[in-house]
PDB file of C-alpha atoms in Angstrom:
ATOM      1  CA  UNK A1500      61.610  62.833 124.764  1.00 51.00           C
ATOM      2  CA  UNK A1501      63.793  64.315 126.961  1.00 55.00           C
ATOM      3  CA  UNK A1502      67.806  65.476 125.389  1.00 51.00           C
ATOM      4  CA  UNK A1503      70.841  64.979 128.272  1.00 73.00           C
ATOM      5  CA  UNK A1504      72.257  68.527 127.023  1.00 87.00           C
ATOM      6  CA  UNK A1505      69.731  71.278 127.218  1.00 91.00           C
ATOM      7  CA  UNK A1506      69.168  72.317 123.689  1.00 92.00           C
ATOM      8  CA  UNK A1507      67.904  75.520 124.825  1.00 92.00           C
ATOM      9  CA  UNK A1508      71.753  76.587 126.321  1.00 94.00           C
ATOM     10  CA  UNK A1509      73.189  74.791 123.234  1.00 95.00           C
ATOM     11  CA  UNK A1510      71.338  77.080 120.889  1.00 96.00           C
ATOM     12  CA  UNK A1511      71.502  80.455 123.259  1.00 95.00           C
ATOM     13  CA  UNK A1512      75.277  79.524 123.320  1.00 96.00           C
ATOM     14  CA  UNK A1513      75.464  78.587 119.388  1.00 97.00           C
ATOM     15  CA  UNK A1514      73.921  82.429 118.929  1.00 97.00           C
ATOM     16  CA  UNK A1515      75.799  84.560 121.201  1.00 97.00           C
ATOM     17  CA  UNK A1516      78.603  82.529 119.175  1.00 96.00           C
ATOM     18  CA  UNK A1517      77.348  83.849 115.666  1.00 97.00           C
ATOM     19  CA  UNK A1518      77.506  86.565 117.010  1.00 97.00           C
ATOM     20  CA  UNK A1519      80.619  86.581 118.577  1.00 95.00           C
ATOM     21  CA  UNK A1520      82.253  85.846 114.668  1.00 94.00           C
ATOM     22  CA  UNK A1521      80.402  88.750 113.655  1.00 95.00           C
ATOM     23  CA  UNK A1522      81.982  91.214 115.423  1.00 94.00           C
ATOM     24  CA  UNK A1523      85.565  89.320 114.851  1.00 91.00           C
ATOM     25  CA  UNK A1524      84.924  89.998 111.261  1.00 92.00           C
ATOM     26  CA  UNK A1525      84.136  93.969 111.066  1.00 94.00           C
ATOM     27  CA  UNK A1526      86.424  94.421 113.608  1.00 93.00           C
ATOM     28  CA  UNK A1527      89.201  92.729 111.246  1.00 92.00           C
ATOM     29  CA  UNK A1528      87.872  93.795 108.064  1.00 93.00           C
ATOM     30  CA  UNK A1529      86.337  97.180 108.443  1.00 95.00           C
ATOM     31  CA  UNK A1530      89.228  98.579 111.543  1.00 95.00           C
ATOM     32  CA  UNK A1531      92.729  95.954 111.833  1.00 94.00           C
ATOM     33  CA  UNK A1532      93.580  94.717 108.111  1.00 96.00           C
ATOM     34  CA  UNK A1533      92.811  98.890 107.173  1.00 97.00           C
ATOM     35  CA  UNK A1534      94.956  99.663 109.727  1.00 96.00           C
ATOM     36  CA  UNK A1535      97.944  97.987 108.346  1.00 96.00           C
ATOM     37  CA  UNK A1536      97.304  99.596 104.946  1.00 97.00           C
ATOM     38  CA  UNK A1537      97.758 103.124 106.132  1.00 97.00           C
ATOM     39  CA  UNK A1538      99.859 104.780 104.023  1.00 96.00           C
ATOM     40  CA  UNK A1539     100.975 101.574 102.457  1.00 97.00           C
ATOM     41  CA  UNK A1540     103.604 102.808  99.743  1.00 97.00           C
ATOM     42  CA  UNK A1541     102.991 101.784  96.060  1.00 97.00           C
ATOM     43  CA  UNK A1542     105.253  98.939  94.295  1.00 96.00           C
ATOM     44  CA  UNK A1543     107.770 101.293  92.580  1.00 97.00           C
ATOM     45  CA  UNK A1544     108.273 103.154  96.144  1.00 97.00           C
ATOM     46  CA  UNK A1545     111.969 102.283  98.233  1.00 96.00           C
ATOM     47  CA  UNK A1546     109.518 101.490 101.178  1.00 97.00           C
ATOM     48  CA  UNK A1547     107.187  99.417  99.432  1.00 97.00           C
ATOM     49  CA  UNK A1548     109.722  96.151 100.280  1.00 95.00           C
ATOM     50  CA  UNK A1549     110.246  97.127 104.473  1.00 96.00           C
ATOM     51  CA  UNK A1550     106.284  97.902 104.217  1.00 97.00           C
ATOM     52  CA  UNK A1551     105.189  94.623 102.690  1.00 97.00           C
ATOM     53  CA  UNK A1552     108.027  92.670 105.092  1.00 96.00           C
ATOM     54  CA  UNK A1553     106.089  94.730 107.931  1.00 97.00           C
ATOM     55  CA  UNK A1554     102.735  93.248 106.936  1.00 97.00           C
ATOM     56  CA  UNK A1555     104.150  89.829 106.734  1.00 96.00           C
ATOM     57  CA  UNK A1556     105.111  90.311 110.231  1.00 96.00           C
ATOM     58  CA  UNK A1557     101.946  91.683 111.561  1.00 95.00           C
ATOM     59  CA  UNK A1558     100.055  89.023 109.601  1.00 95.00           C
ATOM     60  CA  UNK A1559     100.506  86.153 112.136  1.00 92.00           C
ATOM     61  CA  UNK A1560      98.362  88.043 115.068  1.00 88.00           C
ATOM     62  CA  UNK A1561      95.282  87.595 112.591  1.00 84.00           C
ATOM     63  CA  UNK A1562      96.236  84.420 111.381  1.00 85.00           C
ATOM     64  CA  UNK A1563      96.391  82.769 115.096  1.00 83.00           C
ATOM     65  CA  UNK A1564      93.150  84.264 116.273  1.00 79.00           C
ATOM     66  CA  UNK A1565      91.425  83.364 113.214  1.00 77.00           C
ATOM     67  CA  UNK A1566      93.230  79.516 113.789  1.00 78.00           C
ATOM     68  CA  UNK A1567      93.116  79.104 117.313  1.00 81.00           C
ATOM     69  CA  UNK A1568      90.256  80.458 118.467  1.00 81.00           C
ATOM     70  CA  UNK A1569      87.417  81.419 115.701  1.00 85.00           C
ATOM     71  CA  UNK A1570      87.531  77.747 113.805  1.00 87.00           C
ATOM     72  CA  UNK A1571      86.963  76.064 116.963  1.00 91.00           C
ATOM     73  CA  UNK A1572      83.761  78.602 117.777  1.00 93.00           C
ATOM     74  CA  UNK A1573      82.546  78.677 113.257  1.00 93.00           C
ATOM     75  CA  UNK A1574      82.957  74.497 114.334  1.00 94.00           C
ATOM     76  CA  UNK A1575      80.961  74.811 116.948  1.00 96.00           C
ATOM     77  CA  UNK A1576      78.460  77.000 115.386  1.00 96.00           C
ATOM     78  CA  UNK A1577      77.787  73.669 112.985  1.00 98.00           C
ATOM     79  CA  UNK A1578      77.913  71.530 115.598  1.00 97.00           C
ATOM     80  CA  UNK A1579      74.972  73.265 117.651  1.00 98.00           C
ATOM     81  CA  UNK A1580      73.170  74.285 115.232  1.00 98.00           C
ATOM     82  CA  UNK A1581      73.226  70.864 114.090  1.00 98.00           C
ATOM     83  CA  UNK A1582      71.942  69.490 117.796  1.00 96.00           C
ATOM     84  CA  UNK A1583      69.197  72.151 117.950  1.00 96.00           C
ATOM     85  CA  UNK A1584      67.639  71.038 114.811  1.00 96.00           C
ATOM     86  CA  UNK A1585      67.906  67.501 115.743  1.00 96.00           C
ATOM     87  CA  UNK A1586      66.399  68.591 118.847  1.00 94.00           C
ATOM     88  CA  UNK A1587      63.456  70.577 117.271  1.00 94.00           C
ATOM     89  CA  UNK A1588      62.775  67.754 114.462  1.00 95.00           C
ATOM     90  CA  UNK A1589      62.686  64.756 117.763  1.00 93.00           C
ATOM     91  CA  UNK A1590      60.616  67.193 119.293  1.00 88.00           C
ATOM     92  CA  UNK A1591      58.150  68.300 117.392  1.00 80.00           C
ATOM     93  CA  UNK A1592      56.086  70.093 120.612  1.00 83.00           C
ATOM     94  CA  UNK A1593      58.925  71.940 122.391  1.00 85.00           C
ATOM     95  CA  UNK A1594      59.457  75.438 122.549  1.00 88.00           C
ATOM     96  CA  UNK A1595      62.241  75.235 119.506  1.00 92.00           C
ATOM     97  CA  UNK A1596      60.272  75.672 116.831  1.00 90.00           C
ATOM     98  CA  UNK A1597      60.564  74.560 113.378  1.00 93.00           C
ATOM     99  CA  UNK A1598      63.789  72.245 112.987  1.00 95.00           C
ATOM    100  CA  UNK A1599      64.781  73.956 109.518  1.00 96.00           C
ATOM    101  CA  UNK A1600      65.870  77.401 110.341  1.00 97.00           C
ATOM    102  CA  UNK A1601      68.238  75.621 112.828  1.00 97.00           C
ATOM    103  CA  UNK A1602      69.845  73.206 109.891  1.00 98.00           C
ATOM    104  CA  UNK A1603      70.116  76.390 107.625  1.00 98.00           C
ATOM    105  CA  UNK A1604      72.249  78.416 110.497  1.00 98.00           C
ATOM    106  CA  UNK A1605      74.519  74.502 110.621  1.00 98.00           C
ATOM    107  CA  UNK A1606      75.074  75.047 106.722  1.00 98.00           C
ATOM    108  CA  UNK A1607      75.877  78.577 107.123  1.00 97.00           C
ATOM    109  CA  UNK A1608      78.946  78.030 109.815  1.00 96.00           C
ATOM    110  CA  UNK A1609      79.861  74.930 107.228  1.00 97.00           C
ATOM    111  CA  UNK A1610      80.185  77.105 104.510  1.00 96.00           C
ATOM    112  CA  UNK A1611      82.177  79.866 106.600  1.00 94.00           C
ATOM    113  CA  UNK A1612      84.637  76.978 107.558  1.00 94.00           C
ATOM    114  CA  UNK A1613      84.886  75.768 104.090  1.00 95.00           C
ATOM    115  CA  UNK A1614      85.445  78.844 102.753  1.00 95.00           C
ATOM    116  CA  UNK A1615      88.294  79.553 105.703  1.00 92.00           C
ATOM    117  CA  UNK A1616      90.215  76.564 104.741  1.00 92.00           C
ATOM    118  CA  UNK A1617      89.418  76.683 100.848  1.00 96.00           C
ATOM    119  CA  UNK A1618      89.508  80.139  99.706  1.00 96.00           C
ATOM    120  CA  UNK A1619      91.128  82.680 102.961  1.00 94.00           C
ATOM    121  CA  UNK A1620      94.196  79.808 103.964  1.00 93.00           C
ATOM    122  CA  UNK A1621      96.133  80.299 100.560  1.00 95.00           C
ATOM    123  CA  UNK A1622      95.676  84.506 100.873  1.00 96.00           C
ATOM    124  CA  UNK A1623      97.011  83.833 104.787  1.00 95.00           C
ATOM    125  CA  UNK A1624      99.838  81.881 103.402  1.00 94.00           C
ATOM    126  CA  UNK A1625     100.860  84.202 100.946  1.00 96.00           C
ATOM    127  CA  UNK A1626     100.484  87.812 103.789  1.00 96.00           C
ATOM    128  CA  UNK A1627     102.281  85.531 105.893  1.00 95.00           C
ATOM    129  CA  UNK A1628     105.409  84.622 103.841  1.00 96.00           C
ATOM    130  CA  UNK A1629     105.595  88.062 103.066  1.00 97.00           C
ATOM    131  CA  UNK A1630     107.774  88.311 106.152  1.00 95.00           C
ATOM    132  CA  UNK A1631     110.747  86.190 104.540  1.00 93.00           C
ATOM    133  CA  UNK A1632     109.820  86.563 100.852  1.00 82.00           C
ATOM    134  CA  UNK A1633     112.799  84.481  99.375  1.00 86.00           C
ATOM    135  CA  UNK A1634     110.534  84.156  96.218  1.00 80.00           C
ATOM    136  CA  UNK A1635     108.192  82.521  97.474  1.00 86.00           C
ATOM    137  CA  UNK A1636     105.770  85.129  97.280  1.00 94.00           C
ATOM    138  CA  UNK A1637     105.208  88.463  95.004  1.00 94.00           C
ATOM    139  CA  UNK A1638     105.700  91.045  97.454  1.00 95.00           C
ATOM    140  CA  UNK A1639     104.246  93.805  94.816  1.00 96.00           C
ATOM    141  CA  UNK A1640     101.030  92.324  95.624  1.00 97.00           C
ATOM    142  CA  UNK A1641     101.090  92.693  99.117  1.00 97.00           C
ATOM    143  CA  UNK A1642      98.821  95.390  99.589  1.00 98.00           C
ATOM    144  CA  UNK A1643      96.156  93.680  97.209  1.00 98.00           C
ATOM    145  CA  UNK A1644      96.623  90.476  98.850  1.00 98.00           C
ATOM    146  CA  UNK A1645      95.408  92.387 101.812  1.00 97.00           C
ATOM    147  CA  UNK A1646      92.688  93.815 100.104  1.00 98.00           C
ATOM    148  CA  UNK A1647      91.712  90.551  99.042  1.00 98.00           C
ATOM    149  CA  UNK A1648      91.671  88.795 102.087  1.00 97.00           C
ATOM    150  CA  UNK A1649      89.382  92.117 103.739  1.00 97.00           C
ATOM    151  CA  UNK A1650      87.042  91.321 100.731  1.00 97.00           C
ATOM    152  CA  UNK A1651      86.985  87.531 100.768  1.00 96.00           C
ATOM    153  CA  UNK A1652      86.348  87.961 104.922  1.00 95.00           C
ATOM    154  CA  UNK A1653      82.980  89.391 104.125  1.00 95.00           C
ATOM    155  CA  UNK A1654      81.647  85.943 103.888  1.00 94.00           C
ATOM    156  CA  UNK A1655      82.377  85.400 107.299  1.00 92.00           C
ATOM    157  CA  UNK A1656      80.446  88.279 108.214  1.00 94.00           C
ATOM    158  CA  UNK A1657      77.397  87.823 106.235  1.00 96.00           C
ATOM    159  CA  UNK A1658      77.039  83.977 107.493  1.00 96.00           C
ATOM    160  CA  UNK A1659      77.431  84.132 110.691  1.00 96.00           C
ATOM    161  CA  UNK A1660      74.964  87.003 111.186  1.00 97.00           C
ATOM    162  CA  UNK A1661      72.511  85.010 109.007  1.00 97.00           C
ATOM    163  CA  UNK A1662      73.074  81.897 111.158  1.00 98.00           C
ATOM    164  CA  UNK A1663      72.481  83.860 114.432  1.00 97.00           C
ATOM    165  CA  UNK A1664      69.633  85.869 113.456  1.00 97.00           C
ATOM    166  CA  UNK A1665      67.516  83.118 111.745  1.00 97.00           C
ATOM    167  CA  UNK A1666      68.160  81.051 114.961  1.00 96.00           C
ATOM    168  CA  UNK A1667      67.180  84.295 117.225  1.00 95.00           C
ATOM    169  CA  UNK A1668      64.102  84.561 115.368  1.00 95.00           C
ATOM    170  CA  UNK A1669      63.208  81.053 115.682  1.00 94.00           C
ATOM    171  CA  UNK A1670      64.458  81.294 119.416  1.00 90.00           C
ATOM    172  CA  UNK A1671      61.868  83.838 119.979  1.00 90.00           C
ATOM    173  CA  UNK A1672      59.181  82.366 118.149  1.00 88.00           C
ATOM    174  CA  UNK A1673      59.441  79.385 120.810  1.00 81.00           C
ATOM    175  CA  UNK A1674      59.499  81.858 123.889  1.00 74.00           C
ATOM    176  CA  UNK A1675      55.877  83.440 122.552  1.00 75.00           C
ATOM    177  CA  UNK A1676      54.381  79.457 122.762  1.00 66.00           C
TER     178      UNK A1676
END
């Protein structure tokens, strides 16, 4: 059976992807959210208010990556995933392998996109509106709402680098046949 799109560049695509998230992740959660938190000044500090307003104002060049250009590669990540093990499972002799490791790396990007919208979108909204409180937000938790949001993004570290190694595994498998 032969597939019009080359399942093989799909899934060598879908990886360096899962890949691609991975780094987005440490490099947000382990070097730019710290960053903002240097010397962040405690609640009962004068500076605490200007500080949190600051982070509120920063917030948005996160946010938009994470929006406009990581959902659209963690959507893709299901999507090929998803066409590699329909590939492997419609053809059983190919060089893909087994069909399931494939499907588990498509769950793994679902979850990570779940997770964006269900549990990292209300933290976003809250850093964000730190910029104009107006009571709409409890800017004495700013600093933990970062904090939050840096442990929450683990999650999109840990399944993404699942996803891309299970499929690199299987990947190589197929080259060995």
């Amino acid at each position: 059976m032969s597939t019009y799109i080359s399942a093989e560049a799909v899934l060598g695509t879908t990886v360096a992807f899962s890949f691609i998230l991975l780094g987005n992740a440490i490099t947000q959660s382990f070097m730019g959210v710290p960053a903002l938190l240097v010397d962040f000044p405690p609640p009962s500090s004068p500076d605490h208010a200007a500080r949190a307003k600051l982070l509120g104002r920063q917030w948005p060049t996160f946010w938009v990556v994470g929006n406009q250009f990581f959902r659209p590669i963690s959507t893709f990540g299901i999507l090929g995933y998803g066409y590699t093990a329909w590939a492997a499972a419609s053809q059983p002799e190919s060089r893909l392998g087994d069909w399931r490791p494939y499907a588990f790396a498509s769950l793994a990007h679902f979850v990570t996109v779940i997770h964006s919208a269900m549990n990292m979108q209300p933290i976003n909204e809250k850093i964000d509106a730190l910029k104009d409180p107006k009571g709409r937000v409890d800017t004495k938790q700013a600093e933990p709402y970062a904090r939050k949001w840096i442990k929450f993004n683990t999650v999109r570290l840990i399944t993404p680098v699942v996803a891309g190694s299970l499929a690199l595994v299987q990947m190589m498998k197929g080259l060995r046949q």
